[in-house]
């Protein structure tokens, strides 16, 4: 709503050992006119090398015209035409010095000039997503540690009881 775009999505990077096997997997794609949450096909690094190179080096990628930008020219066939996308505003999500995903906003129709405020907004959204991921990982680790601690206490209690009985 804030950016007045038709499509917004969140993608996570599938980290493989080989660069050409990396892909961005869509975990949610929202299509405003349909009020629909869905997913899109994965984006493969070997098929979109310029896009992957650009997004992994820039915090925010403001593409005013997808048909003219070096990073999105690879999308010309298929995805961009099928969905009538004229402009894209993508932000990369970073954690511990590595790109782990992207947030993408797609303007349907003609080209569109993204303002600096809009670009800053996307950077802030990426920070919020990163913080959410960090919080979730911390919570998962805390739960695992608590479970392990409880298991150790049970073992100590069982052995103590066994020693007392002996």
PDB file of N, CA and C in Angstrom, residues 20-109:
ATOM      1  N   UNK A  20      26.609 -21.261  -9.169  1.00  0.00           N
ATOM      2  CA  UNK A  20      25.629 -21.376 -10.246  1.00  0.00           C
ATOM      3  C   UNK A  20      24.408 -22.211  -9.855  1.00  0.00           C
ATOM      4  N   UNK A  21      24.434 -22.850  -8.697  1.00  0.00           N
ATOM      5  CA  UNK A  21      23.289 -23.619  -8.234  1.00  0.00           C
ATOM      6  C   UNK A  21      22.449 -22.842  -7.224  1.00  0.00           C
ATOM      7  N   UNK A  22      22.858 -21.629  -6.904  1.00  0.00           N
ATOM      8  CA  UNK A  22      22.099 -20.826  -5.955  1.00  0.00           C
ATOM      9  C   UNK A  22      20.774 -20.396  -6.580  1.00  0.00           C
ATOM     10  N   UNK A  23      19.781 -20.239  -5.705  1.00  0.00           N
ATOM     11  CA  UNK A  23      18.502 -19.749  -6.178  1.00  0.00           C
ATOM     12  C   UNK A  23      17.804 -18.973  -5.085  1.00  0.00           C
ATOM     13  N   UNK A  24      16.970 -18.045  -5.507  1.00  0.00           N
ATOM     14  CA  UNK A  24      16.096 -17.330  -4.592  1.00  0.00           C
ATOM     15  C   UNK A  24      14.745 -18.031  -4.639  1.00  0.00           C
ATOM     16  N   UNK A  25      14.266 -18.454  -3.459  1.00  0.00           N
ATOM     17  CA  UNK A  25      12.989 -19.148  -3.369  1.00  0.00           C
ATOM     18  C   UNK A  25      11.948 -18.205  -2.776  1.00  0.00           C
ATOM     19  N   UNK A  26      10.835 -18.072  -3.463  1.00  0.00           N
ATOM     20  CA  UNK A  26       9.763 -17.192  -3.019  1.00  0.00           C
ATOM     21  C   UNK A  26       9.025 -17.834  -1.849  1.00  0.00           C
ATOM     22  N   UNK A  27       8.977 -17.121  -0.724  1.00  0.00           N
ATOM     23  CA  UNK A  27       8.217 -17.644   0.412  1.00  0.00           C
ATOM     24  C   UNK A  27       6.846 -16.977   0.511  1.00  0.00           C
ATOM     25  N   UNK A  28       6.674 -15.835  -0.166  1.00  0.00           N
ATOM     26  CA  UNK A  28       5.357 -15.203  -0.235  1.00  0.00           C
ATOM     27  C   UNK A  28       5.346 -14.161  -1.339  1.00  0.00           C
ATOM     28  N   UNK A  29       4.315 -14.218  -2.165  1.00  0.00           N
ATOM     29  CA  UNK A  29       4.060 -13.218  -3.202  1.00  0.00           C
ATOM     30  C   UNK A  29       2.635 -12.733  -3.003  1.00  0.00           C
ATOM     31  N   UNK A  30       2.495 -11.427  -2.770  1.00  0.00           N
ATOM     32  CA  UNK A  30       1.169 -10.856  -2.598  1.00  0.00           C
ATOM     33  C   UNK A  30       0.802 -10.090  -3.858  1.00  0.00           C
ATOM     34  N   UNK A  31      -0.380 -10.420  -4.421  1.00  0.00           N
ATOM     35  CA  UNK A  31      -0.905  -9.727  -5.599  1.00  0.00           C
ATOM     36  C   UNK A  31      -2.111  -8.920  -5.132  1.00  0.00           C
ATOM     37  N   UNK A  32      -1.924  -7.607  -5.099  1.00  0.00           N
ATOM     38  CA  UNK A  32      -2.889  -6.687  -4.489  1.00  0.00           C
ATOM     39  C   UNK A  32      -4.279  -6.762  -5.121  1.00  0.00           C
ATOM     40  N   UNK A  33      -4.377  -6.713  -6.444  1.00  0.00           N
ATOM     41  CA  UNK A  33      -5.682  -6.670  -7.100  1.00  0.00           C
ATOM     42  C   UNK A  33      -6.508  -7.930  -6.837  1.00  0.00           C
ATOM     43  N   UNK A  34      -5.821  -9.042  -6.595  1.00  0.00           N
ATOM     44  CA  UNK A  34      -6.513 -10.301  -6.323  1.00  0.00           C
ATOM     45  C   UNK A  34      -6.609 -10.606  -4.827  1.00  0.00           C
ATOM     46  N   UNK A  35      -5.972  -9.758  -4.015  1.00  0.00           N
ATOM     47  CA  UNK A  35      -5.884 -10.009  -2.565  1.00  0.00           C
ATOM     48  C   UNK A  35      -5.434 -11.450  -2.318  1.00  0.00           C
ATOM     49  N   UNK A  36      -4.375 -11.818  -3.020  1.00  0.00           N
ATOM     50  CA  UNK A  36      -3.919 -13.207  -3.045  1.00  0.00           C
ATOM     51  C   UNK A  36      -2.477 -13.335  -2.563  1.00  0.00           C
ATOM     52  N   UNK A  37      -2.260 -14.256  -1.632  1.00  0.00           N
ATOM     53  CA  UNK A  37      -0.914 -14.643  -1.217  1.00  0.00           C
ATOM     54  C   UNK A  37      -0.601 -15.954  -1.908  1.00  0.00           C
ATOM     55  N   UNK A  38       0.511 -16.008  -2.612  1.00  0.00           N
ATOM     56  CA  UNK A  38       0.912 -17.199  -3.346  1.00  0.00           C
ATOM     57  C   UNK A  38       2.437 -17.258  -3.353  1.00  0.00           C
ATOM     58  N   UNK A  39       3.009 -18.089  -4.208  1.00  0.00           N
ATOM     59  CA  UNK A  39       4.462 -18.117  -4.387  1.00  0.00           C
ATOM     60  C   UNK A  39       4.764 -18.073  -5.880  1.00  0.00           C
ATOM     61  N   UNK A  40       5.997 -17.779  -6.205  1.00  0.00           N
ATOM     62  CA  UNK A  40       6.447 -17.738  -7.595  1.00  0.00           C
ATOM     63  C   UNK A  40       7.528 -18.796  -7.790  1.00  0.00           C
ATOM     64  N   UNK A  41       7.851 -19.054  -9.034  1.00  0.00           N
ATOM     65  CA  UNK A  41       8.914 -20.000  -9.365  1.00  0.00           C
ATOM     66  C   UNK A  41      10.250 -19.476  -8.826  1.00  0.00           C
ATOM     67  N   UNK A  42      11.146 -20.373  -8.411  1.00  0.00           N
ATOM     68  CA  UNK A  42      12.465 -19.935  -7.933  1.00  0.00           C
ATOM     69  C   UNK A  42      13.232 -19.185  -9.026  1.00  0.00           C
ATOM     70  N   UNK A  43      14.084 -18.277  -8.602  1.00  0.00           N
ATOM     71  CA  UNK A  43      14.965 -17.551  -9.517  1.00  0.00           C
ATOM     72  C   UNK A  43      16.342 -18.201  -9.428  1.00  0.00           C
ATOM     73  N   UNK A  44      16.823 -18.737 -10.535  1.00  0.00           N
ATOM     74  CA  UNK A  44      18.086 -19.462 -10.558  1.00  0.00           C
ATOM     75  C   UNK A  44      19.240 -18.547 -10.952  1.00  0.00           C
ATOM     76  N   UNK A  45      20.319 -18.598 -10.183  1.00  0.00           N
ATOM     77  CA  UNK A  45      21.490 -17.757 -10.449  1.00  0.00           C
ATOM     78  C   UNK A  45      22.080 -18.034 -11.825  1.00  0.00           C
ATOM     79  N   UNK A  46      22.071 -19.291 -12.253  1.00  0.00           N
ATOM     80  CA  UNK A  46      22.672 -19.616 -13.553  1.00  0.00           C
ATOM     81  C   UNK A  46      21.852 -19.056 -14.712  1.00  0.00           C
ATOM     82  N   UNK A  47      20.556 -18.802 -14.491  1.00  0.00           N
ATOM     83  CA  UNK A  47      19.714 -18.229 -15.539  1.00  0.00           C
ATOM     84  C   UNK A  47      19.652 -16.702 -15.478  1.00  0.00           C
ATOM     85  N   UNK A  48      19.959 -16.137 -14.312  1.00  0.00           N
ATOM     86  CA  UNK A  48      19.877 -14.686 -14.094  1.00  0.00           C
ATOM     87  C   UNK A  48      21.162 -14.158 -13.456  1.00  0.00           C
ATOM     88  N   UNK A  49      22.317 -14.378 -14.088  1.00  0.00           N
ATOM     89  CA  UNK A  49      23.585 -14.000 -13.445  1.00  0.00           C
ATOM     90  C   UNK A  49      23.730 -12.505 -13.170  1.00  0.00           C
ATOM     91  N   UNK A  50      23.252 -11.659 -14.070  1.00  0.00           N
ATOM     92  CA  UNK A  50      23.375 -10.214 -13.862  1.00  0.00           C
ATOM     93  C   UNK A  50      22.503  -9.746 -12.702  1.00  0.00           C
ATOM     94  N   UNK A  51      21.307 -10.292 -12.610  1.00  0.00           N
ATOM     95  CA  UNK A  51      20.410  -9.936 -11.505  1.00  0.00           C
ATOM     96  C   UNK A  51      21.036 -10.345 -10.175  1.00  0.00           C
ATOM     97  N   UNK A  52      21.528 -11.581 -10.084  1.00  0.00           N
ATOM     98  CA  UNK A  52      22.133 -12.064  -8.841  1.00  0.00           C
ATOM     99  C   UNK A  52      23.375 -11.247  -8.491  1.00  0.00           C
ATOM    100  N   UNK A  53      24.176 -10.913  -9.486  1.00  0.00           N
ATOM    101  CA  UNK A  53      25.379 -10.120  -9.230  1.00  0.00           C
ATOM    102  C   UNK A  53      24.988  -8.742  -8.684  1.00  0.00           C
ATOM    103  N   UNK A  54      24.004  -8.129  -9.302  1.00  0.00           N
ATOM    104  CA  UNK A  54      23.595  -6.786  -8.907  1.00  0.00           C
ATOM    105  C   UNK A  54      22.972  -6.779  -7.514  1.00  0.00           C
ATOM    106  N   UNK A  55      22.030  -7.690  -7.277  1.00  0.00           N
ATOM    107  CA  UNK A  55      21.317  -7.674  -5.985  1.00  0.00           C
ATOM    108  C   UNK A  55      22.239  -8.053  -4.833  1.00  0.00           C
ATOM    109  N   UNK A  56      23.265  -8.864  -5.107  1.00  0.00           N
ATOM    110  CA  UNK A  56      24.174  -9.251  -4.024  1.00  0.00           C
ATOM    111  C   UNK A  56      25.219  -8.170  -3.729  1.00  0.00           C
ATOM    112  N   UNK A  57      25.276  -7.129  -4.558  1.00  0.00           N
ATOM    113  CA  UNK A  57      26.236  -6.043  -4.330  1.00  0.00           C
ATOM    114  C   UNK A  57      25.572  -4.740  -3.902  1.00  0.00           C
ATOM    115  N   UNK A  58      24.254  -4.641  -4.032  1.00  0.00           N
ATOM    116  CA  UNK A  58      23.551  -3.400  -3.720  1.00  0.00           C
ATOM    117  C   UNK A  58      22.467  -3.648  -2.684  1.00  0.00           C
ATOM    118  N   UNK A  59      22.365  -2.737  -1.759  1.00  0.00           N
ATOM    119  CA  UNK A  59      21.332  -2.839  -0.711  1.00  0.00           C
ATOM    120  C   UNK A  59      19.943  -2.703  -1.322  1.00  0.00           C
ATOM    121  N   UNK A  60      19.781  -1.743  -2.215  1.00  0.00           N
ATOM    122  CA  UNK A  60      18.508  -1.526  -2.901  1.00  0.00           C
ATOM    123  C   UNK A  60      18.769  -1.383  -4.391  1.00  0.00           C
ATOM    124  N   UNK A  61      17.936  -2.053  -5.172  1.00  0.00           N
ATOM    125  CA  UNK A  61      18.047  -1.992  -6.625  1.00  0.00           C
ATOM    126  C   UNK A  61      16.771  -1.340  -7.158  1.00  0.00           C
ATOM    127  N   UNK A  62      16.879  -0.089  -7.570  1.00  0.00           N
ATOM    128  CA  UNK A  62      15.736   0.637  -8.113  1.00  0.00           C
ATOM    129  C   UNK A  62      15.793   0.568  -9.636  1.00  0.00           C
ATOM    130  N   UNK A  63      14.878  -0.167 -10.210  1.00  0.00           N
ATOM    131  CA  UNK A  63      14.812  -0.323 -11.665  1.00  0.00           C
ATOM    132  C   UNK A  63      13.581   0.427 -12.154  1.00  0.00           C
ATOM    133  N   UNK A  64      13.827   1.570 -12.792  1.00  0.00           N
ATOM    134  CA  UNK A  64      12.728   2.406 -13.273  1.00  0.00           C
ATOM    135  C   UNK A  64      12.057   1.829 -14.514  1.00  0.00           C
ATOM    136  N   UNK A  65      12.830   1.107 -15.317  1.00  0.00           N
ATOM    137  CA  UNK A  65      12.304   0.490 -16.546  1.00  0.00           C
ATOM    138  C   UNK A  65      12.961  -0.881 -16.694  1.00  0.00           C
ATOM    139  N   UNK A  66      12.200  -1.947 -16.463  1.00  0.00           N
ATOM    140  CA  UNK A  66      12.780  -3.295 -16.471  1.00  0.00           C
ATOM    141  C   UNK A  66      13.326  -3.697 -17.836  1.00  0.00           C
ATOM    142  N   UNK A  67      12.851  -3.064 -18.897  1.00  0.00           N
ATOM    143  CA  UNK A  67      13.314  -3.411 -20.239  1.00  0.00           C
ATOM    144  C   UNK A  67      14.663  -2.780 -20.580  1.00  0.00           C
ATOM    145  N   UNK A  68      15.124  -1.848 -19.744  1.00  0.00           N
ATOM    146  CA  UNK A  68      16.363  -1.135 -20.056  1.00  0.00           C
ATOM    147  C   UNK A  68      17.479  -1.329 -19.040  1.00  0.00           C
ATOM    148  N   UNK A  69      17.193  -1.885 -17.892  1.00  0.00           N
ATOM    149  CA  UNK A  69      18.188  -2.025 -16.830  1.00  0.00           C
ATOM    150  C   UNK A  69      18.976  -3.313 -17.024  1.00  0.00           C
ATOM    151  N   UNK A  70      20.303  -3.244 -16.872  1.00  0.00           N
ATOM    152  CA  UNK A  70      21.174  -4.399 -17.093  1.00  0.00           C
ATOM    153  C   UNK A  70      20.843  -5.585 -16.187  1.00  0.00           C
ATOM    154  N   UNK A  71      20.388  -5.307 -14.980  1.00  0.00           N
ATOM    155  CA  UNK A  71      20.115  -6.388 -14.026  1.00  0.00           C
ATOM    156  C   UNK A  71      18.792  -7.097 -14.284  1.00  0.00           C
ATOM    157  N   UNK A  72      17.876  -6.449 -15.003  1.00  0.00           N
ATOM    158  CA  UNK A  72      16.563  -7.071 -15.226  1.00  0.00           C
ATOM    159  C   UNK A  72      16.300  -7.417 -16.686  1.00  0.00           C
ATOM    160  N   UNK A  73      17.219  -7.115 -17.557  1.00  0.00           N
ATOM    161  CA  UNK A  73      17.048  -7.428 -18.975  1.00  0.00           C
ATOM    162  C   UNK A  73      16.871  -8.940 -19.161  1.00  0.00           C
ATOM    163  N   UNK A  74      17.465  -9.723 -18.232  1.00  0.00           N
ATOM    164  CA  UNK A  74      17.352 -11.183 -18.295  1.00  0.00           C
ATOM    165  C   UNK A  74      15.918 -11.656 -18.044  1.00  0.00           C
ATOM    166  N   UNK A  75      15.087 -10.823 -17.424  1.00  0.00           N
ATOM    167  CA  UNK A  75      13.691 -11.162 -17.131  1.00  0.00           C
ATOM    168  C   UNK A  75      12.761 -10.888 -18.314  1.00  0.00           C
ATOM    169  N   UNK A  76      13.287 -10.236 -19.355  1.00  0.00           N
ATOM    170  CA  UNK A  76      12.438  -9.800 -20.470  1.00  0.00           C
ATOM    171  C   UNK A  76      11.508 -10.894 -20.980  1.00  0.00           C
ATOM    172  N   UNK A  77      12.074 -12.043 -21.232  1.00  0.00           N
ATOM    173  CA  UNK A  77      11.270 -13.157 -21.728  1.00  0.00           C
ATOM    174  C   UNK A  77      10.556 -13.810 -20.556  1.00  0.00           C
ATOM    175  N   UNK A  78       9.276 -13.944 -20.653  1.00  0.00           N
ATOM    176  CA  UNK A  78       8.523 -14.667 -19.642  1.00  0.00           C
ATOM    177  C   UNK A  78       7.972 -13.809 -18.525  1.00  0.00           C
ATOM    178  N   UNK A  79       8.615 -13.871 -17.369  1.00  0.00           N
ATOM    179  CA  UNK A  79       8.087 -13.320 -16.117  1.00  0.00           C
ATOM    180  C   UNK A  79       7.626 -11.865 -16.233  1.00  0.00           C
ATOM    181  N   UNK A  80       8.467 -10.998 -16.730  1.00  0.00           N
ATOM    182  CA  UNK A  80       8.143  -9.568 -16.803  1.00  0.00           C
ATOM    183  C   UNK A  80       6.987  -9.330 -17.764  1.00  0.00           C
ATOM    184  N   UNK A  81       7.033  -9.963 -18.923  1.00  0.00           N
ATOM    185  CA  UNK A  81       5.968  -9.775 -19.908  1.00  0.00           C
ATOM    186  C   UNK A  81       4.661 -10.419 -19.453  1.00  0.00           C
ATOM    187  N   UNK A  82       4.742 -11.616 -18.895  1.00  0.00           N
ATOM    188  CA  UNK A  82       3.540 -12.322 -18.436  1.00  0.00           C
ATOM    189  C   UNK A  82       2.780 -11.531 -17.370  1.00  0.00           C
ATOM    190  N   UNK A  83       3.513 -10.813 -16.543  1.00  0.00           N
ATOM    191  CA  UNK A  83       2.902 -10.078 -15.431  1.00  0.00           C
ATOM    192  C   UNK A  83       2.830  -8.572 -15.664  1.00  0.00           C
ATOM    193  N   UNK A  84       3.201  -8.124 -16.868  1.00  0.00           N
ATOM    194  CA  UNK A  84       3.129  -6.713 -17.263  1.00  0.00           C
ATOM    195  C   UNK A  84       3.886  -5.799 -16.295  1.00  0.00           C
ATOM    196  N   UNK A  85       5.063  -6.236 -15.877  1.00  0.00           N
ATOM    197  CA  UNK A  85       5.859  -5.472 -14.917  1.00  0.00           C
ATOM    198  C   UNK A  85       6.659  -4.400 -15.652  1.00  0.00           C
ATOM    199  N   UNK A  86       6.532  -3.164 -15.191  1.00  0.00           N
ATOM    200  CA  UNK A  86       7.239  -2.059 -15.821  1.00  0.00           C
ATOM    201  C   UNK A  86       8.432  -1.586 -15.015  1.00  0.00           C
ATOM    202  N   UNK A  87       8.367  -1.741 -13.683  1.00  0.00           N
ATOM    203  CA  UNK A  87       9.443  -1.269 -12.810  1.00  0.00           C
ATOM    204  C   UNK A  87       9.540  -2.189 -11.595  1.00  0.00           C
ATOM    205  N   UNK A  88      10.754  -2.290 -11.064  1.00  0.00           N
ATOM    206  CA  UNK A  88      10.987  -3.127  -9.880  1.00  0.00           C
ATOM    207  C   UNK A  88      11.811  -2.357  -8.864  1.00  0.00           C
ATOM    208  N   UNK A  89      11.506  -2.594  -7.606  1.00  0.00           N
ATOM    209  CA  UNK A  89      12.278  -2.011  -6.509  1.00  0.00           C
ATOM    210  C   UNK A  89      12.587  -3.148  -5.546  1.00  0.00           C
ATOM    211  N   UNK A  90      13.823  -3.633  -5.595  1.00  0.00           N
ATOM    212  CA  UNK A  90      14.229  -4.797  -4.811  1.00  0.00           C
ATOM    213  C   UNK A  90      15.262  -4.388  -3.767  1.00  0.00           C
ATOM    214  N   UNK A  91      15.144  -4.991  -2.612  1.00  0.00           N
ATOM    215  CA  UNK A  91      16.116  -4.768  -1.547  1.00  0.00           C
ATOM    216  C   UNK A  91      16.690  -6.095  -1.100  1.00  0.00           C
ATOM    217  N   UNK A  92      17.971  -6.109  -0.823  1.00  0.00           N
ATOM    218  CA  UNK A  92      18.604  -7.352  -0.375  1.00  0.00           C
ATOM    219  C   UNK A  92      18.595  -7.418   1.152  1.00  0.00           C
ATOM    220  N   UNK A  93      18.411  -8.641   1.662  1.00  0.00           N
ATOM    221  CA  UNK A  93      18.379  -8.891   3.097  1.00  0.00           C
ATOM    222  C   UNK A  93      19.729  -9.481   3.478  1.00  0.00           C
ATOM    223  N   UNK A  94      20.405  -8.851   4.432  1.00  0.00           N
ATOM    224  CA  UNK A  94      21.750  -9.271   4.840  1.00  0.00           C
ATOM    225  C   UNK A  94      21.748  -9.737   6.281  1.00  0.00           C
ATOM    226  N   UNK A  95      22.511 -10.799   6.536  1.00  0.00           N
ATOM    227  CA  UNK A  95      22.666 -11.312   7.894  1.00  0.00           C
ATOM    228  C   UNK A  95      24.096 -11.798   8.052  1.00  0.00           C
ATOM    229  N   UNK A  96      24.789 -11.282   9.053  1.00  0.00           N
ATOM    230  CA  UNK A  96      26.187 -11.644   9.310  1.00  0.00           C
ATOM    231  C   UNK A  96      27.079 -11.482   8.081  1.00  0.00           C
ATOM    232  N   UNK A  97      26.882 -10.392   7.363  1.00  0.00           N
ATOM    233  CA  UNK A  97      27.731 -10.078   6.215  1.00  0.00           C
ATOM    234  C   UNK A  97      27.430 -10.848   4.948  1.00  0.00           C
ATOM    235  N   UNK A  98      26.331 -11.608   4.919  1.00  0.00           N
ATOM    236  CA  UNK A  98      25.970 -12.382   3.722  1.00  0.00           C
ATOM    237  C   UNK A  98      24.532 -12.073   3.327  1.00  0.00           C
ATOM    238  N   UNK A  99      24.306 -12.014   2.017  1.00  0.00           N
ATOM    239  CA  UNK A  99      22.949 -11.830   1.538  1.00  0.00           C
ATOM    240  C   UNK A  99      22.182 -13.137   1.750  1.00  0.00           C
ATOM    241  N   UNK A 100      21.018 -13.042   2.382  1.00  0.00           N
ATOM    242  CA  UNK A 100      20.225 -14.246   2.643  1.00  0.00           C
ATOM    243  C   UNK A 100      18.874 -14.216   1.936  1.00  0.00           C
ATOM    244  N   UNK A 101      18.554 -13.096   1.286  1.00  0.00           N
ATOM    245  CA  UNK A 101      17.276 -13.019   0.598  1.00  0.00           C
ATOM    246  C   UNK A 101      17.023 -11.640   0.024  1.00  0.00           C
ATOM    247  N   UNK A 102      15.779 -11.452  -0.412  1.00  0.00           N
ATOM    248  CA  UNK A 102      15.403 -10.179  -1.027  1.00  0.00           C
ATOM    249  C   UNK A 102      13.917  -9.907  -0.803  1.00  0.00           C
ATOM    250  N   UNK A 103      13.600  -8.629  -0.777  1.00  0.00           N
ATOM    251  CA  UNK A 103      12.220  -8.169  -0.762  1.00  0.00           C
ATOM    252  C   UNK A 103      12.025  -7.454  -2.088  1.00  0.00           C
ATOM    253  N   UNK A 104      10.964  -7.824  -2.814  1.00  0.00           N
ATOM    254  CA  UNK A 104      10.762  -7.279  -4.160  1.00  0.00           C
ATOM    255  C   UNK A 104       9.398  -6.612  -4.285  1.00  0.00           C
ATOM    256  N   UNK A 105       9.419  -5.430  -4.885  1.00  0.00           N
ATOM    257  CA  UNK A 105       8.194  -4.695  -5.177  1.00  0.00           C
ATOM    258  C   UNK A 105       8.142  -4.497  -6.678  1.00  0.00           C
ATOM    259  N   UNK A 106       6.998  -4.836  -7.278  1.00  0.00           N
ATOM    260  CA  UNK A 106       6.871  -4.768  -8.735  1.00  0.00           C
ATOM    261  C   UNK A 106       5.701  -3.868  -9.114  1.00  0.00           C
ATOM    262  N   UNK A 107       6.030  -2.871  -9.925  1.00  0.00           N
ATOM    263  CA  UNK A 107       5.026  -1.944 -10.443  1.00  0.00           C
ATOM    264  C   UNK A 107       4.527  -2.493 -11.776  1.00  0.00           C
ATOM    265  N   UNK A 108       3.220  -2.654 -11.890  1.00  0.00           N
ATOM    266  CA  UNK A 108       2.618  -3.167 -13.114  1.00  0.00           C
ATOM    267  C   UNK A 108       2.252  -1.997 -14.022  1.00  0.00           C
ATOM    268  N   UNK A 109       2.533  -2.163 -15.306  1.00  0.00           N
ATOM    269  CA  UNK A 109       2.228  -1.116 -16.289  1.00  0.00           C
ATOM    270  C   UNK A 109       3.498  -0.517 -16.848  1.00  0.00           C
TER     271      UNK A 109
END
